[in-house]
mmCIF file of C-alpha atoms in Angstrom:
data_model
loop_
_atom_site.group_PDB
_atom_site.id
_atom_site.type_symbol
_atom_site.label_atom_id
_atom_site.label_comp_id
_atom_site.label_asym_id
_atom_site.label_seq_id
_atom_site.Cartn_x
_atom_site.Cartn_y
_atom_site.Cartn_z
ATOM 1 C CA UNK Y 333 -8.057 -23.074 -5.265
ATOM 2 C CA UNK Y 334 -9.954 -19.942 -4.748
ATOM 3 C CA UNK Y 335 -7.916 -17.510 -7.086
ATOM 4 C CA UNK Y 336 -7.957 -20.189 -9.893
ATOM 5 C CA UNK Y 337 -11.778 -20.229 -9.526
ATOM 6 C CA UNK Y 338 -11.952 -16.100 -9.853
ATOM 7 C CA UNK Y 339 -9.068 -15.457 -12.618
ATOM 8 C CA UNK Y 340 -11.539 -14.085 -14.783
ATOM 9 C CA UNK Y 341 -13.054 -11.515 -12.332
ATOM 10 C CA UNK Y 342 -9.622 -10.702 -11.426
ATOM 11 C CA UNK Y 343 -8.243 -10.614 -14.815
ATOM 12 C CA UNK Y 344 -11.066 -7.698 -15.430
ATOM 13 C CA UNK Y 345 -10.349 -5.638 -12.911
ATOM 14 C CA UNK Y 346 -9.166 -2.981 -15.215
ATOM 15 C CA UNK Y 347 -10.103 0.382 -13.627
ATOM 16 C CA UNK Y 348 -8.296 2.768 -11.178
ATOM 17 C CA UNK Y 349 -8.291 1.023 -8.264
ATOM 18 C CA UNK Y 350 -7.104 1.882 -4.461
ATOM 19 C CA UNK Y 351 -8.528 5.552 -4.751
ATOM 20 C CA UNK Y 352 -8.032 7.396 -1.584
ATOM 21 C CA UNK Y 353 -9.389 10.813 -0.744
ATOM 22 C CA UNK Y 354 -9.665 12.976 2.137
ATOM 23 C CA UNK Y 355 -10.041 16.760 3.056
ATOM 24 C CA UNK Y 356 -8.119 19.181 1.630
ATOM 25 C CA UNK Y 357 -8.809 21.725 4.520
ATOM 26 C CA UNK Y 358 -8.260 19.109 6.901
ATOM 27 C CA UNK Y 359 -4.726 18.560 5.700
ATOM 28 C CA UNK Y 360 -4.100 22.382 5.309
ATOM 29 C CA UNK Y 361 -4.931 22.444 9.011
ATOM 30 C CA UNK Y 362 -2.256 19.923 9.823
ATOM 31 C CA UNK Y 363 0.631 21.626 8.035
ATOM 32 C CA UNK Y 364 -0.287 25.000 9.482
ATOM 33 C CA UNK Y 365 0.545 23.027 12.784
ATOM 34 C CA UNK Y 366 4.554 22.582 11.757
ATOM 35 C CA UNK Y 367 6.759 25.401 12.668
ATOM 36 C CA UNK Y 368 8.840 24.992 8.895
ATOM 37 C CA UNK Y 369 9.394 27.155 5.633
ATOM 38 C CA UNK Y 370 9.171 24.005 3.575
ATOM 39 C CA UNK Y 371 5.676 24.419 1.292
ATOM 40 C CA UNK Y 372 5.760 21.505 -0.973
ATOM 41 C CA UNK Y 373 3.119 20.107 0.875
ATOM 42 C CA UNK Y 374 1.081 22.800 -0.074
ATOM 43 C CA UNK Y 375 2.080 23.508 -3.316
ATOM 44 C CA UNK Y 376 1.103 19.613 -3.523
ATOM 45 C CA UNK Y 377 -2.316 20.132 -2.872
ATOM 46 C CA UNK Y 378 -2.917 23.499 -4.955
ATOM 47 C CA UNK Y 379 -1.447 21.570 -7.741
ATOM 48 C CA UNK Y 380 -3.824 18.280 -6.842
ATOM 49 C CA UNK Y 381 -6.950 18.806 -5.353
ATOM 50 C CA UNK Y 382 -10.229 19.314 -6.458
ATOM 51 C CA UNK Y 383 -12.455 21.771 -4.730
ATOM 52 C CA UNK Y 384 -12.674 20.568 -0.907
ATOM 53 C CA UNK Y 385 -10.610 17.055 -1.996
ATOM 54 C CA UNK Y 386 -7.705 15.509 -2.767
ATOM 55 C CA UNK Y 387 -8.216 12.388 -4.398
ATOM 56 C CA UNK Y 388 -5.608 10.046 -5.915
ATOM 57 C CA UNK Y 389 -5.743 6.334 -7.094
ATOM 58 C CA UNK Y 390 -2.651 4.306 -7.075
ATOM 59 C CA UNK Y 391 -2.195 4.741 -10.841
ATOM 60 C CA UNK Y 392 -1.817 8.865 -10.456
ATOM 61 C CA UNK Y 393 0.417 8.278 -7.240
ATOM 62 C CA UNK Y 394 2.663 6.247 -9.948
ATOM 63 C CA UNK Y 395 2.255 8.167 -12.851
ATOM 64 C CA UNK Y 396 3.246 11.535 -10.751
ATOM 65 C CA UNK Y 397 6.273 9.698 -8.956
ATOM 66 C CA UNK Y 398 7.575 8.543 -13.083
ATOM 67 C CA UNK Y 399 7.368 12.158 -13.782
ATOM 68 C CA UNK Y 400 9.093 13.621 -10.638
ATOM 69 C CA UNK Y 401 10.476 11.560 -7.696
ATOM 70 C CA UNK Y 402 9.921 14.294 -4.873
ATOM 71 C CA UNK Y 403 6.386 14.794 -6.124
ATOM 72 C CA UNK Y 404 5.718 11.606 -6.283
ATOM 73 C CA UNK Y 405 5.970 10.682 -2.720
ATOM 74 C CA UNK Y 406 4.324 13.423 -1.455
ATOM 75 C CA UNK Y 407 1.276 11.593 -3.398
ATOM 76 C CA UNK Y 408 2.374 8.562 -1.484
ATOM 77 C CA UNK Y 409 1.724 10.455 1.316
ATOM 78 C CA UNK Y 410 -1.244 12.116 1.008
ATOM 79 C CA UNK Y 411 -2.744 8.802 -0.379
ATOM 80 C CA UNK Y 412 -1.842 6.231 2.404
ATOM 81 C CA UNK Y 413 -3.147 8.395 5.017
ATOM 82 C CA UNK Y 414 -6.343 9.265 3.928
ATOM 83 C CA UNK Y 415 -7.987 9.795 7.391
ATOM 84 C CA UNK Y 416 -5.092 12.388 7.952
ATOM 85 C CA UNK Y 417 -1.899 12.033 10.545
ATOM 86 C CA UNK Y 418 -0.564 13.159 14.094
ATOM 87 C CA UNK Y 419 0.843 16.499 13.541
ATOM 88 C CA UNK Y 420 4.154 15.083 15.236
ATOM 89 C CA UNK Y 421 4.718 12.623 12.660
ATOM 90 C CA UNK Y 422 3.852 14.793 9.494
ATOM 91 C CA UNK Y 423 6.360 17.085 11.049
ATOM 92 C CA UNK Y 424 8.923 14.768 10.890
ATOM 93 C CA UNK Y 425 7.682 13.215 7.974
ATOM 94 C CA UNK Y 426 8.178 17.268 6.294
ATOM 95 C CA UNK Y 427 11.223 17.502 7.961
ATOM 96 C CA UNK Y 428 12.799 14.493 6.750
ATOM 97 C CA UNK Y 429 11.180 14.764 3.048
ATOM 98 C CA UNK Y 430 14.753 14.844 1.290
ATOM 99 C CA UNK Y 431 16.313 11.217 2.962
ATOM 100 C CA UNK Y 432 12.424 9.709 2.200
ATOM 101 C CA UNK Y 433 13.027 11.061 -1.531
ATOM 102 C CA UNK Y 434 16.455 9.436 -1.460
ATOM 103 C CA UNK Y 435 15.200 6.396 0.041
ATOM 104 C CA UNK Y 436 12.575 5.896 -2.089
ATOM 105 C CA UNK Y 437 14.808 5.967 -5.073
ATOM 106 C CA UNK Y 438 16.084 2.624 -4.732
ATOM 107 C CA UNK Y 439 14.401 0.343 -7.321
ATOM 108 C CA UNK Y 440 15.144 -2.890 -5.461
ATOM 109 C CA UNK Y 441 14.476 -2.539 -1.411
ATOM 110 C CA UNK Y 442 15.663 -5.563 0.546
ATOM 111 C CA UNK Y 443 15.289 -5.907 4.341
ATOM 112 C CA UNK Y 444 17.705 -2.887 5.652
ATOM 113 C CA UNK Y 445 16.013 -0.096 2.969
ATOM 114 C CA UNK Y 446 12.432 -1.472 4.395
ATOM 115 C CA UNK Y 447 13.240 -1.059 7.730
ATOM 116 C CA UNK Y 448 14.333 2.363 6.857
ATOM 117 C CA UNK Y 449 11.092 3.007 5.602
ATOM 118 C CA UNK Y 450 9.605 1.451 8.344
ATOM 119 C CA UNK Y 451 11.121 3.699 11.117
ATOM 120 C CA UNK Y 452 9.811 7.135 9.107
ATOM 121 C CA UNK Y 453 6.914 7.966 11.629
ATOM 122 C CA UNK Y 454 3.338 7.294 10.803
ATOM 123 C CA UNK Y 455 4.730 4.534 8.411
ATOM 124 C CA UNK Y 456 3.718 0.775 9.177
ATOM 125 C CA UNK Y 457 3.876 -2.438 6.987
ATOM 126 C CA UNK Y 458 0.291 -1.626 5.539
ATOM 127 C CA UNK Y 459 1.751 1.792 4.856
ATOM 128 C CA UNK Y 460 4.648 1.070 3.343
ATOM 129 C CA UNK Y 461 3.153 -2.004 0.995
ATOM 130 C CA UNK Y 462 1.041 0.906 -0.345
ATOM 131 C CA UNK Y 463 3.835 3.222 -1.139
ATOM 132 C CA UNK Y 464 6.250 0.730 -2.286
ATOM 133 C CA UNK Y 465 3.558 -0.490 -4.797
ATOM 134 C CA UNK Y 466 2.576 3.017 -6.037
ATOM 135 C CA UNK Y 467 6.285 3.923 -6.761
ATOM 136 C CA UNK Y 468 6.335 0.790 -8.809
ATOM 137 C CA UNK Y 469 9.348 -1.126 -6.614
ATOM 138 C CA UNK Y 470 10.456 -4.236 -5.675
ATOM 139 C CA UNK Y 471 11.211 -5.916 -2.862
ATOM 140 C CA UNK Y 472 14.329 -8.745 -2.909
ATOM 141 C CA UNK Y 473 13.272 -8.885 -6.761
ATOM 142 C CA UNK Y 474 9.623 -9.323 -6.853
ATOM 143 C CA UNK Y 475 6.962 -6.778 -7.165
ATOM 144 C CA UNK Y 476 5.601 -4.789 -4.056
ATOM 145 C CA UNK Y 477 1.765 -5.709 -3.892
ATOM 146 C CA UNK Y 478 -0.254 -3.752 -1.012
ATOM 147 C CA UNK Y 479 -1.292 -5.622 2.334
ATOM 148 C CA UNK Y 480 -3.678 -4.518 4.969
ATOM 149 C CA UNK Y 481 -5.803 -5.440 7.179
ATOM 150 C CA UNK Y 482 -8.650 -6.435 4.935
ATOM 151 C CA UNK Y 483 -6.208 -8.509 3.011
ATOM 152 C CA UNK Y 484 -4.269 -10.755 6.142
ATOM 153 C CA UNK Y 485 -8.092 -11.487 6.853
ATOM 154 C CA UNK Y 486 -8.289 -13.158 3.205
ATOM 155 C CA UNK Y 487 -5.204 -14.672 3.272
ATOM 156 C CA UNK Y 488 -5.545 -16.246 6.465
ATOM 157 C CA UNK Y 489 -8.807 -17.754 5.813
ATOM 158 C CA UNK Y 490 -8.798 -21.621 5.030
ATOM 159 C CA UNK Y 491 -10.453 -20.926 1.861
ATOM 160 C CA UNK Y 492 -7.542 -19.029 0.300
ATOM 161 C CA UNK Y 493 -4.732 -21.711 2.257
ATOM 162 C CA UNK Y 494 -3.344 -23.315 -0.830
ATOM 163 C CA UNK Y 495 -2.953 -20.004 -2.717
ATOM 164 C CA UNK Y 496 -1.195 -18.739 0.338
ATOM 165 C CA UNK Y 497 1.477 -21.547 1.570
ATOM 166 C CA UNK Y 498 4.197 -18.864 3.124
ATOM 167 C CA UNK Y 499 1.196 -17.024 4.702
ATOM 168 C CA UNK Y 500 -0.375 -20.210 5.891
ATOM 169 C CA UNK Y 501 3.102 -21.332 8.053
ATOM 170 C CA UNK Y 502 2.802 -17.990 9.770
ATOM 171 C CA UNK Y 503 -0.719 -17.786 10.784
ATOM 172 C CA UNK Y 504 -1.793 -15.228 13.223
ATOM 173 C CA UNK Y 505 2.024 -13.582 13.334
ATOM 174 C CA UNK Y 506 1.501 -10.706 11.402
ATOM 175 C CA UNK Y 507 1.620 -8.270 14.198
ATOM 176 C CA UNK Y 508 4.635 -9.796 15.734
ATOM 177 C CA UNK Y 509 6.837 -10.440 12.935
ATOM 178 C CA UNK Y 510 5.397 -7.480 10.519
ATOM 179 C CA UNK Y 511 8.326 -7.728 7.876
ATOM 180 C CA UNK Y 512 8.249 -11.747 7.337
ATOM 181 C CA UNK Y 513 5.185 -11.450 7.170
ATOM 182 C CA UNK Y 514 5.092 -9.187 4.129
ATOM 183 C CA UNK Y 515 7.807 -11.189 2.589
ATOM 184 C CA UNK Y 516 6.028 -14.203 2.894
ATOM 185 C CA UNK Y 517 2.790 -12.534 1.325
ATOM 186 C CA UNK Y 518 5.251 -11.029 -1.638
ATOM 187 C CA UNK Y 519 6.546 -14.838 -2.467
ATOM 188 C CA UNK Y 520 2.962 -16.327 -2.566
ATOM 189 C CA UNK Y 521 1.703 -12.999 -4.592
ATOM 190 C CA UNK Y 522 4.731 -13.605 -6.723
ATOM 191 C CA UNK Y 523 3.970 -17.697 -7.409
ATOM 192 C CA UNK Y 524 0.574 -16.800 -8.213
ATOM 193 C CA UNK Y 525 1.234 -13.973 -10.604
ATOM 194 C CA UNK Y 526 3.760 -16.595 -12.070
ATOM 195 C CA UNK Y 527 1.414 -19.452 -12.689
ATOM 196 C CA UNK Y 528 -1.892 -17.757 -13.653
ATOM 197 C CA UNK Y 529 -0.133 -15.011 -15.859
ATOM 198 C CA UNK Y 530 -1.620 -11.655 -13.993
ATOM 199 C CA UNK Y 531 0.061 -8.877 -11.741
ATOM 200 C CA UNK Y 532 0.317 -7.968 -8.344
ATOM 201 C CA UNK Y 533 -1.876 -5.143 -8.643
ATOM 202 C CA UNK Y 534 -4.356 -7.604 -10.017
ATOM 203 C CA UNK Y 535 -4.431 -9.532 -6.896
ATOM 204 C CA UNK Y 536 -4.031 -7.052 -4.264
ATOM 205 C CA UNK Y 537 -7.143 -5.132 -5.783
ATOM 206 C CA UNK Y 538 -9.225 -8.623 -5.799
ATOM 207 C CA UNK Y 539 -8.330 -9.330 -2.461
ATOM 208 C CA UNK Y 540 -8.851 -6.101 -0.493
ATOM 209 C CA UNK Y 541 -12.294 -5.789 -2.960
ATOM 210 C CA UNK Y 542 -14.175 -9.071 -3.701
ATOM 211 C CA UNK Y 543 -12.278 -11.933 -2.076
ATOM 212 C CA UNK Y 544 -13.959 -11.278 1.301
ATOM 213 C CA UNK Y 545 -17.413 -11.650 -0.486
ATOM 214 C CA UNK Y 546 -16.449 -14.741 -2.063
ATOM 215 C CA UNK Y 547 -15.941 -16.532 1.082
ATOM 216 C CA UNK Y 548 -18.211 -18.447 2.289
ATOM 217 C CA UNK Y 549 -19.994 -17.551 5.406
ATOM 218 C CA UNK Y 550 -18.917 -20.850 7.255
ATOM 219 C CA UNK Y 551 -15.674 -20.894 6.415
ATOM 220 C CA UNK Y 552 -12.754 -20.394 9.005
ATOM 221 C CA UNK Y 553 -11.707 -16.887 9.885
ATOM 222 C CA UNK Y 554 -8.067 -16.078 12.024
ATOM 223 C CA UNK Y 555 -7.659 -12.787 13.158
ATOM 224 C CA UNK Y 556 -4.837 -10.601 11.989
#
């Protein structure tokens, strides 16, 4: 079993971990694109950004949605879209800021609150792994670990097929049935986090960092 064989590179995976950054000029650009009054978004990134950047880790995207909800996933924001968004959805997505904030309340989601999510604009499965994860939720009970692309290509290798039975019966489906698919990735996360003792973020970080390097070059590779 490939995770059994790397528990103690995963279990030391201690530092910040799924840092994002991107242009702060870039996203001042966008905003100055939306015909609204609203400047949280900019208030966001004078409080934030560095200089030029605005760089956040999934830690500070969950330590600044603890301290204030409506802060908080702005940083979600800002962090899963890294390489910026269509002006039209970050409109809406500014519009729309105060049912996200409610949304993103819930502690629990199940299907119907994901699919919510899901039809915000600019937000896919990948996307909303990542904010579910840095808001510290779960989903139908067990903790929201982050999948993208990088990820399904671990997952669905042969190598990593025993430490991914739910994944394994829907091979090559991920783009077709997005939310089982997630599901399915949360209940093998979850089994594994059970048995070995270690967390989702634990194996979400190993497997979007190191996994792919661990595989060997042989070894079968399905396409997400």
């Amino acid at each position: 079993m490939a995770i059994h064989a790397h528990l103690h590179k995963i279990r030391e995976l201690r530092t910040p971990t799924w840092i994002t950054s991107s242009r702060k000029d870039m996203w001042l650009g966008l905003l100055e694109r939306i015909n609204t009054q609203d400047r949280a978004f900019h208030r966001f990134l004078d409080d934030y950004a560095t200089d030029d950047d605005i760089t956040l880790a999934r830690r500070d995207v969950r330590n600044i949605f603890a301290q204030d909800a409506a802060t908080g996933v702005i940083a979600t924001i800002f962090w899963s879209h890294a390489r910026g968004m269509r002006v039209n959805a970050l409109s809406l997505l500014v519009r729309d800021l105060p049912t996200l904030i409610t949304l993103m309340s819930v502690a629990d989601f199940r299907n119907d609150e994901l699919n919510e999510l899901l039809a915000q604009p600019g937000i896919s499965v990948p996307t909303a792994s990542k904010m579910l994860s840095a808001c510290g939720k779960t989903y139908c009970g067990m903790p929201a670990a982050i999948i993208d692309d990088t990820i399904i290509q671990v997952i669905e290798n042969s190598t990593f097929a025993s430490d991914f039975p739910n994944i394994a019966e829907l091979r090559n489906k991920s783009r077709s049935r997005p939310v089982p698919y997630y599901e399915a990735y949360l209940r093998d996360v979850t089994a594994l986090c059970e048995k070995y003792d270690i967390t989702s973020d634990m194996i979400d970080r190993y497997l979007a960092e190191y996994a792919l390097g661990n595989i060997p070059q042989n070894a079968e590779l399905q396409s997400a």
